[in-house]
Amino acid sequence: MTDDPDRHAMKMAKKKAARDKIMATKTDEKGLIIVHTGKGKGKSSAAFGMIFRCIAHDMKCAVVQFIKGGMSTGERDLILSKFADTCAFHTMGEGFTWETQDKTRDTEMAQAAWAKAKELILDENNKMVLLDEINIALRYDYLDINEVVAFLRSEKPHMTHVVLTGRNAKDELIEIADLVTEMELVKHPFRSGIKAQIGVEF
């Protein structure tokens, strides 16, 4: 049963007044440290959504992929073909760790990706930098979490957003982040024998 129109209007007016009061106190701006983690699907997809928002606003941005190899993906192909002047795209990994099976090589590649990431973050023309799957590199100690945290704390330009994706985000990273989203796995078609599909996973 629905409320009568007058009662509903009064209720919404009260909600709006309360919301406006809260919003009036939110006046600061800063570059955010944003973490997408968890076992559920959508961590990179959500991050690329923000990258495409930046592109839509003609804001310079950049992507560094730490683990994924050079396979064709929709995001990568679209950015390289249509938006390379706005978004720098660097695929620095050689594939998932169970495919490469070479820790020394994976560590070297992760270190090179981190060097590129720092360069892009320090360039204040970039308003957002996505470090895709960096949490995997941190989980396997290809990178030093303390070094990453120290850099983000002390050297990231004040107005630059940095987005870090991947499962098993380290506690130290979560602690310094401004926004942390954990994707929860409820159902996944892979468990029903359905492979990764174009347009959904890549």
PDB file of C-alpha atoms in Angstrom:
ATOM      1  CA  MET A   1       0.000   0.000   0.000  1.00  0.00           C
ATOM      2  CA  THR A   2       1.428   3.409  -0.990  1.00  0.00           C
ATOM      3  CA  ASP A   3       1.380   6.640   1.021  1.00  0.00           C
ATOM      4  CA  ASP A   4      -0.983   9.379  -0.058  1.00  0.00           C
ATOM      5  CA  PRO A   5       0.672  12.054  -2.280  1.00  0.00           C
ATOM      6  CA  ASP A   6       0.784  14.799   0.380  1.00  0.00           C
ATOM      7  CA  ARG A   7       2.361  12.564   3.003  1.00  0.00           C
ATOM      8  CA  HIS A   8       4.889  11.269   0.484  1.00  0.00           C
ATOM      9  CA  ALA A   9       5.810  14.833  -0.554  1.00  0.00           C
ATOM     10  CA  MET A  10       6.359  15.842   3.080  1.00  0.00           C
ATOM     11  CA  LYS A  11       8.519  12.784   3.704  1.00  0.00           C
ATOM     12  CA  MET A  12      10.665  13.478   0.636  1.00  0.00           C
ATOM     13  CA  ALA A  13      10.979  17.173   1.580  1.00  0.00           C
ATOM     14  CA  LYS A  14      12.362  16.158   4.985  1.00  0.00           C
ATOM     15  CA  LYS A  15      14.803  13.752   3.339  1.00  0.00           C
ATOM     16  CA  LYS A  16      15.949  16.457   0.929  1.00  0.00           C
ATOM     17  CA  ALA A  17      16.503  18.951   3.736  1.00  0.00           C
ATOM     18  CA  ALA A  18      18.561  16.411   5.687  1.00  0.00           C
ATOM     19  CA  ARG A  19      20.526  15.493   2.569  1.00  0.00           C
ATOM     20  CA  ASP A  20      21.181  19.141   1.685  1.00  0.00           C
ATOM     21  CA  LYS A  21      22.458  19.768   5.222  1.00  0.00           C
ATOM     22  CA  ILE A  22      24.910  16.873   4.909  1.00  0.00           C
ATOM     23  CA  MET A  23      26.043  17.905   1.431  1.00  0.00           C
ATOM     24  CA  ALA A  24      26.728  21.466   2.584  1.00  0.00           C
ATOM     25  CA  THR A  25      29.504  20.121   4.836  1.00  0.00           C
ATOM     26  CA  LYS A  26      31.256  18.250   1.979  1.00  0.00           C
ATOM     27  CA  THR A  27      33.438  20.966   0.484  1.00  0.00           C
ATOM     28  CA  ASP A  28      36.947  19.489   0.285  1.00  0.00           C
ATOM     29  CA  GLU A  29      38.543  18.135  -2.879  1.00  0.00           C
ATOM     30  CA  LYS A  30      41.548  15.842  -3.137  1.00  0.00           C
ATOM     31  CA  GLY A  31      42.989  13.129  -5.285  1.00  0.00           C
ATOM     32  CA  LEU A  32      41.704   9.835  -3.936  1.00  0.00           C
ATOM     33  CA  ILE A  33      43.417   6.513  -3.376  1.00  0.00           C
ATOM     34  CA  ILE A  34      40.777   4.023  -4.537  1.00  0.00           C
ATOM     35  CA  VAL A  35      41.000   0.248  -4.025  1.00  0.00           C
ATOM     36  CA  HIS A  36      38.829  -2.358  -5.765  1.00  0.00           C
ATOM     37  CA  THR A  37      39.357  -5.792  -4.258  1.00  0.00           C
ATOM     38  CA  GLY A  38      37.504  -8.981  -3.352  1.00  0.00           C
ATOM     39  CA  LYS A  39      36.733 -12.329  -4.985  1.00  0.00           C
ATOM     40  CA  GLY A  40      33.835 -11.042  -7.045  1.00  0.00           C
ATOM     41  CA  LYS A  41      33.900 -10.006 -10.695  1.00  0.00           C
ATOM     42  CA  GLY A  42      33.989  -6.359 -11.710  1.00  0.00           C
ATOM     43  CA  LYS A  43      37.065  -4.829 -10.062  1.00  0.00           C
ATOM     44  CA  SER A  44      38.818  -3.811 -13.264  1.00  0.00           C
ATOM     45  CA  SER A  45      35.520  -3.192 -15.054  1.00  0.00           C
ATOM     46  CA  ALA A  46      34.500  -0.613 -12.434  1.00  0.00           C
ATOM     47  CA  ALA A  47      37.936   1.000 -12.571  1.00  0.00           C
ATOM     48  CA  PHE A  48      37.773   1.289 -16.352  1.00  0.00           C
ATOM     49  CA  GLY A  49      34.370   2.894 -15.934  1.00  0.00           C
ATOM     50  CA  MET A  50      36.106   5.724 -14.054  1.00  0.00           C
ATOM     51  CA  ILE A  51      38.823   5.933 -16.710  1.00  0.00           C
ATOM     52  CA  PHE A  52      36.150   6.348 -19.388  1.00  0.00           C
ATOM     53  CA  ARG A  53      34.511   9.051 -17.272  1.00  0.00           C
ATOM     54  CA  CYS A  54      37.821  10.908 -17.249  1.00  0.00           C
ATOM     55  CA  ILE A  55      38.107  10.488 -21.011  1.00  0.00           C
ATOM     56  CA  ALA A  56      34.544  11.796 -21.451  1.00  0.00           C
ATOM     57  CA  HIS A  57      35.510  14.925 -19.473  1.00  0.00           C
ATOM     58  CA  ASP A  58      38.701  15.305 -21.550  1.00  0.00           C
ATOM     59  CA  MET A  59      40.813  14.689 -18.446  1.00  0.00           C
ATOM     60  CA  LYS A  60      44.233  13.186 -19.016  1.00  0.00           C
ATOM     61  CA  CYS A  61      44.562   9.749 -17.450  1.00  0.00           C
ATOM     62  CA  ALA A  62      46.649   6.594 -17.684  1.00  0.00           C
ATOM     63  CA  VAL A  63      46.474   2.826 -17.229  1.00  0.00           C
ATOM     64  CA  VAL A  64      49.237   0.439 -16.190  1.00  0.00           C
ATOM     65  CA  GLN A  65      48.350  -3.269 -16.325  1.00  0.00           C
ATOM     66  CA  PHE A  66      50.567  -5.250 -13.969  1.00  0.00           C
ATOM     67  CA  ILE A  67      49.613  -8.867 -14.653  1.00  0.00           C
ATOM     68  CA  LYS A  68      47.475  -9.171 -17.750  1.00  0.00           C
ATOM     69  CA  GLY A  69      49.426  -9.897 -20.899  1.00  0.00           C
ATOM     70  CA  GLY A  70      49.027  -8.379 -24.336  1.00  0.00           C
ATOM     71  CA  MET A  71      45.790 -10.163 -25.232  1.00  0.00           C
ATOM     72  CA  SER A  72      43.148  -8.064 -26.927  1.00  0.00           C
ATOM     73  CA  THR A  73      40.548  -6.589 -24.587  1.00  0.00           C
ATOM     74  CA  GLY A  74      37.719  -4.221 -25.345  1.00  0.00           C
ATOM     75  CA  GLU A  75      38.978  -1.486 -23.023  1.00  0.00           C
ATOM     76  CA  ARG A  76      42.545  -1.642 -24.264  1.00  0.00           C
ATOM     77  CA  ASP A  77      41.619  -1.739 -27.960  1.00  0.00           C
ATOM     78  CA  LEU A  78      39.140   1.131 -27.643  1.00  0.00           C
ATOM     79  CA  ILE A  79      41.532   3.377 -25.717  1.00  0.00           C
ATOM     80  CA  LEU A  80      44.472   2.689 -28.033  1.00  0.00           C
ATOM     81  CA  SER A  81      42.427   3.218 -31.188  1.00  0.00           C
ATOM     82  CA  LYS A  82      40.267   6.183 -30.159  1.00  0.00           C
ATOM     83  CA  PHE A  83      41.602   7.867 -27.026  1.00  0.00           C
ATOM     84  CA  ALA A  84      45.380   7.403 -26.967  1.00  0.00           C
ATOM     85  CA  ASP A  85      45.849  11.179 -26.885  1.00  0.00           C
ATOM     86  CA  THR A  86      43.875  11.381 -23.631  1.00  0.00           C
ATOM     87  CA  CYS A  87      44.741   8.091 -21.934  1.00  0.00           C
ATOM     88  CA  ALA A  88      48.205   6.508 -21.924  1.00  0.00           C
ATOM     89  CA  PHE A  89      47.901   2.705 -21.841  1.00  0.00           C
ATOM     90  CA  HIS A  90      50.760   0.430 -20.756  1.00  0.00           C
ATOM     91  CA  THR A  91      50.375  -3.343 -20.623  1.00  0.00           C
ATOM     92  CA  MET A  92      53.440  -4.341 -18.599  1.00  0.00           C
ATOM     93  CA  GLY A  93      52.645  -7.915 -17.534  1.00  0.00           C
ATOM     94  CA  GLU A  94      53.108 -11.123 -19.486  1.00  0.00           C
ATOM     95  CA  GLY A  95      50.062 -12.985 -18.250  1.00  0.00           C
ATOM     96  CA  PHE A  96      48.762 -14.459 -15.023  1.00  0.00           C
ATOM     97  CA  THR A  97      51.266 -16.002 -12.637  1.00  0.00           C
ATOM     98  CA  TRP A  98      50.032 -19.555 -13.225  1.00  0.00           C
ATOM     99  CA  GLU A  99      50.720 -19.081 -16.931  1.00  0.00           C
ATOM    100  CA  THR A 100      54.182 -17.502 -16.737  1.00  0.00           C
ATOM    101  CA  GLN A 101      55.483 -19.776 -13.929  1.00  0.00           C
ATOM    102  CA  ASP A 102      58.626 -17.638 -13.684  1.00  0.00           C
ATOM    103  CA  LYS A 103      58.800 -15.615 -10.463  1.00  0.00           C
ATOM    104  CA  THR A 104      62.046 -13.879 -11.380  1.00  0.00           C
ATOM    105  CA  ARG A 105      60.627 -12.674 -14.679  1.00  0.00           C
ATOM    106  CA  ASP A 106      57.285 -11.736 -13.098  1.00  0.00           C
ATOM    107  CA  THR A 107      59.124  -9.705 -10.447  1.00  0.00           C
ATOM    108  CA  GLU A 108      61.168  -7.883 -13.086  1.00  0.00           C
ATOM    109  CA  MET A 109      58.035  -7.052 -15.056  1.00  0.00           C
ATOM    110  CA  ALA A 110      56.189  -5.868 -11.937  1.00  0.00           C
ATOM    111  CA  GLN A 111      59.117  -3.644 -10.983  1.00  0.00           C
ATOM    112  CA  ALA A 112      59.139  -2.144 -14.479  1.00  0.00           C
ATOM    113  CA  ALA A 113      55.373  -1.576 -14.275  1.00  0.00           C
ATOM    114  CA  TRP A 114      55.758   0.135 -10.896  1.00  0.00           C
ATOM    115  CA  ALA A 115      58.476   2.422 -12.291  1.00  0.00           C
ATOM    116  CA  LYS A 116      56.135   3.407 -15.132  1.00  0.00           C
ATOM    117  CA  ALA A 117      53.260   3.859 -12.673  1.00  0.00           C
ATOM    118  CA  LYS A 118      55.289   6.257 -10.526  1.00  0.00           C
ATOM    119  CA  GLU A 119      56.274   8.256 -13.599  1.00  0.00           C
ATOM    120  CA  LEU A 120      52.638   8.586 -14.672  1.00  0.00           C
ATOM    121  CA  ILE A 121      51.394   9.451 -11.170  1.00  0.00           C
ATOM    122  CA  LEU A 122      54.022  12.158 -10.747  1.00  0.00           C
ATOM    123  CA  ASP A 123      52.930  13.755 -14.034  1.00  0.00           C
ATOM    124  CA  GLU A 124      50.282  16.157 -12.758  1.00  0.00           C
ATOM    125  CA  ASN A 125      48.694  16.314 -16.214  1.00  0.00           C
ATOM    126  CA  ASN A 126      47.261  12.870 -15.401  1.00  0.00           C
ATOM    127  CA  LYS A 127      44.186  13.330 -13.259  1.00  0.00           C
ATOM    128  CA  MET A 128      43.701   9.590 -12.722  1.00  0.00           C
ATOM    129  CA  VAL A 129      46.053   6.619 -12.957  1.00  0.00           C
ATOM    130  CA  LEU A 130      44.712   3.063 -12.895  1.00  0.00           C
ATOM    131  CA  LEU A 131      47.084   0.377 -11.593  1.00  0.00           C
ATOM    132  CA  ASP A 132      45.239  -2.684 -12.834  1.00  0.00           C
ATOM    133  CA  GLU A 133      45.927  -5.918 -10.907  1.00  0.00           C
ATOM    134  CA  ILE A 134      48.692  -4.331  -8.812  1.00  0.00           C
ATOM    135  CA  ASN A 135      47.224  -6.124  -5.785  1.00  0.00           C
ATOM    136  CA  ILE A 136      48.257  -9.442  -7.345  1.00  0.00           C
ATOM    137  CA  ALA A 137      51.839  -8.211  -7.726  1.00  0.00           C
ATOM    138  CA  LEU A 138      51.786  -7.058  -4.103  1.00  0.00           C
ATOM    139  CA  ARG A 139      50.271 -10.318  -2.892  1.00  0.00           C
ATOM    140  CA  TYR A 140      53.122 -12.351  -4.390  1.00  0.00           C
ATOM    141  CA  ASP A 141      55.731  -9.855  -3.130  1.00  0.00           C
ATOM    142  CA  TYR A 142      56.822  -8.841  -6.613  1.00  0.00           C
ATOM    143  CA  LEU A 143      56.608  -5.336  -5.170  1.00  0.00           C
ATOM    144  CA  ASP A 144      57.314  -4.023  -1.667  1.00  0.00           C
ATOM    145  CA  ILE A 145      54.032  -2.906  -0.092  1.00  0.00           C
ATOM    146  CA  ASN A 146      55.881  -0.478   2.166  1.00  0.00           C
ATOM    147  CA  GLU A 147      57.439   1.250  -0.834  1.00  0.00           C
ATOM    148  CA  VAL A 148      54.086   1.523  -2.605  1.00  0.00           C
ATOM    149  CA  VAL A 149      52.365   2.908   0.499  1.00  0.00           C
ATOM    150  CA  ALA A 150      55.164   5.390   1.194  1.00  0.00           C
ATOM    151  CA  PHE A 151      55.054   6.670  -2.389  1.00  0.00           C
ATOM    152  CA  LEU A 152      51.274   7.090  -2.391  1.00  0.00           C
ATOM    153  CA  ARG A 153      51.392   8.848   0.978  1.00  0.00           C
ATOM    154  CA  SER A 154      54.230  11.259   0.342  1.00  0.00           C
ATOM    155  CA  GLU A 155      54.754  11.671  -3.408  1.00  0.00           C
ATOM    156  CA  LYS A 156      51.360  11.348  -5.096  1.00  0.00           C
ATOM    157  CA  PRO A 157      50.270  14.826  -6.231  1.00  0.00           C
ATOM    158  CA  HIS A 158      47.450  16.173  -4.101  1.00  0.00           C
ATOM    159  CA  MET A 159      44.806  16.208  -6.849  1.00  0.00           C
ATOM    160  CA  THR A 160      45.721  12.956  -8.628  1.00  0.00           C
ATOM    161  CA  HIS A 161      43.395   9.973  -8.244  1.00  0.00           C
ATOM    162  CA  VAL A 162      45.044   6.536  -8.137  1.00  0.00           C
ATOM    163  CA  VAL A 163      42.944   3.387  -8.565  1.00  0.00           C
ATOM    164  CA  LEU A 164      44.409   0.007  -7.541  1.00  0.00           C
ATOM    165  CA  THR A 165      42.657  -3.236  -8.440  1.00  0.00           C
ATOM    166  CA  GLY A 166      43.000  -6.944  -7.746  1.00  0.00           C
ATOM    167  CA  ARG A 167      42.100  -9.552  -5.164  1.00  0.00           C
ATOM    168  CA  ASN A 168      43.589  -9.705  -1.679  1.00  0.00           C
ATOM    169  CA  ALA A 169      44.466  -6.048  -1.213  1.00  0.00           C
ATOM    170  CA  LYS A 170      47.053  -5.704   1.548  1.00  0.00           C
ATOM    171  CA  ASP A 171      45.899  -4.274   4.875  1.00  0.00           C
ATOM    172  CA  GLU A 172      48.489  -1.512   4.616  1.00  0.00           C
ATOM    173  CA  LEU A 173      46.962  -0.352   1.334  1.00  0.00           C
ATOM    174  CA  ILE A 174      43.411  -0.510   2.649  1.00  0.00           C
ATOM    175  CA  GLU A 175      44.463   1.583   5.635  1.00  0.00           C
ATOM    176  CA  ILE A 176      45.705   4.523   3.532  1.00  0.00           C
ATOM    177  CA  ALA A 177      42.955   4.339   0.909  1.00  0.00           C
ATOM    178  CA  ASP A 178      40.151   6.891   0.784  1.00  0.00           C
ATOM    179  CA  LEU A 179      37.701   4.550  -0.933  1.00  0.00           C
ATOM    180  CA  VAL A 180      37.713   0.753  -0.732  1.00  0.00           C
ATOM    181  CA  THR A 181      35.173  -1.467  -2.464  1.00  0.00           C
ATOM    182  CA  GLU A 182      35.158  -5.227  -1.953  1.00  0.00           C
ATOM    183  CA  MET A 183      33.446  -7.154  -4.729  1.00  0.00           C
ATOM    184  CA  GLU A 184      31.621 -10.102  -3.181  1.00  0.00           C
ATOM    185  CA  LEU A 185      31.213 -13.303  -5.167  1.00  0.00           C
ATOM    186  CA  VAL A 186      27.630 -14.574  -5.041  1.00  0.00           C
ATOM    187  CA  LYS A 187      27.443 -16.510  -8.331  1.00  0.00           C
ATOM    188  CA  HIS A 188      29.811 -16.842 -11.271  1.00  0.00           C
ATOM    189  CA  PRO A 189      29.162 -18.645 -14.584  1.00  0.00           C
ATOM    190  CA  PHE A 190      32.690 -20.103 -14.559  1.00  0.00           C
ATOM    191  CA  ARG A 191      31.543 -22.440 -11.781  1.00  0.00           C
ATOM    192  CA  SER A 192      28.870 -23.754 -14.122  1.00  0.00           C
ATOM    193  CA  GLY A 193      31.369 -24.561 -16.858  1.00  0.00           C
ATOM    194  CA  ILE A 194      30.941 -21.331 -18.826  1.00  0.00           C
ATOM    195  CA  LYS A 195      34.163 -19.833 -20.159  1.00  0.00           C
ATOM    196  CA  ALA A 196      35.161 -16.157 -20.156  1.00  0.00           C
ATOM    197  CA  GLN A 197      33.242 -14.396 -22.910  1.00  0.00           C
ATOM    198  CA  ILE A 198      33.932 -11.380 -25.092  1.00  0.00           C
ATOM    199  CA  GLY A 199      32.039  -8.291 -23.975  1.00  0.00           C
ATOM    200  CA  VAL A 200      31.711  -9.605 -20.413  1.00  0.00           C
ATOM    201  CA  GLU A 201      35.219 -10.503 -19.272  1.00  0.00           C
ATOM    202  CA  PHE A 202      37.337  -8.849 -21.960  1.00  0.00           C
TER     203      PHE A 202
END
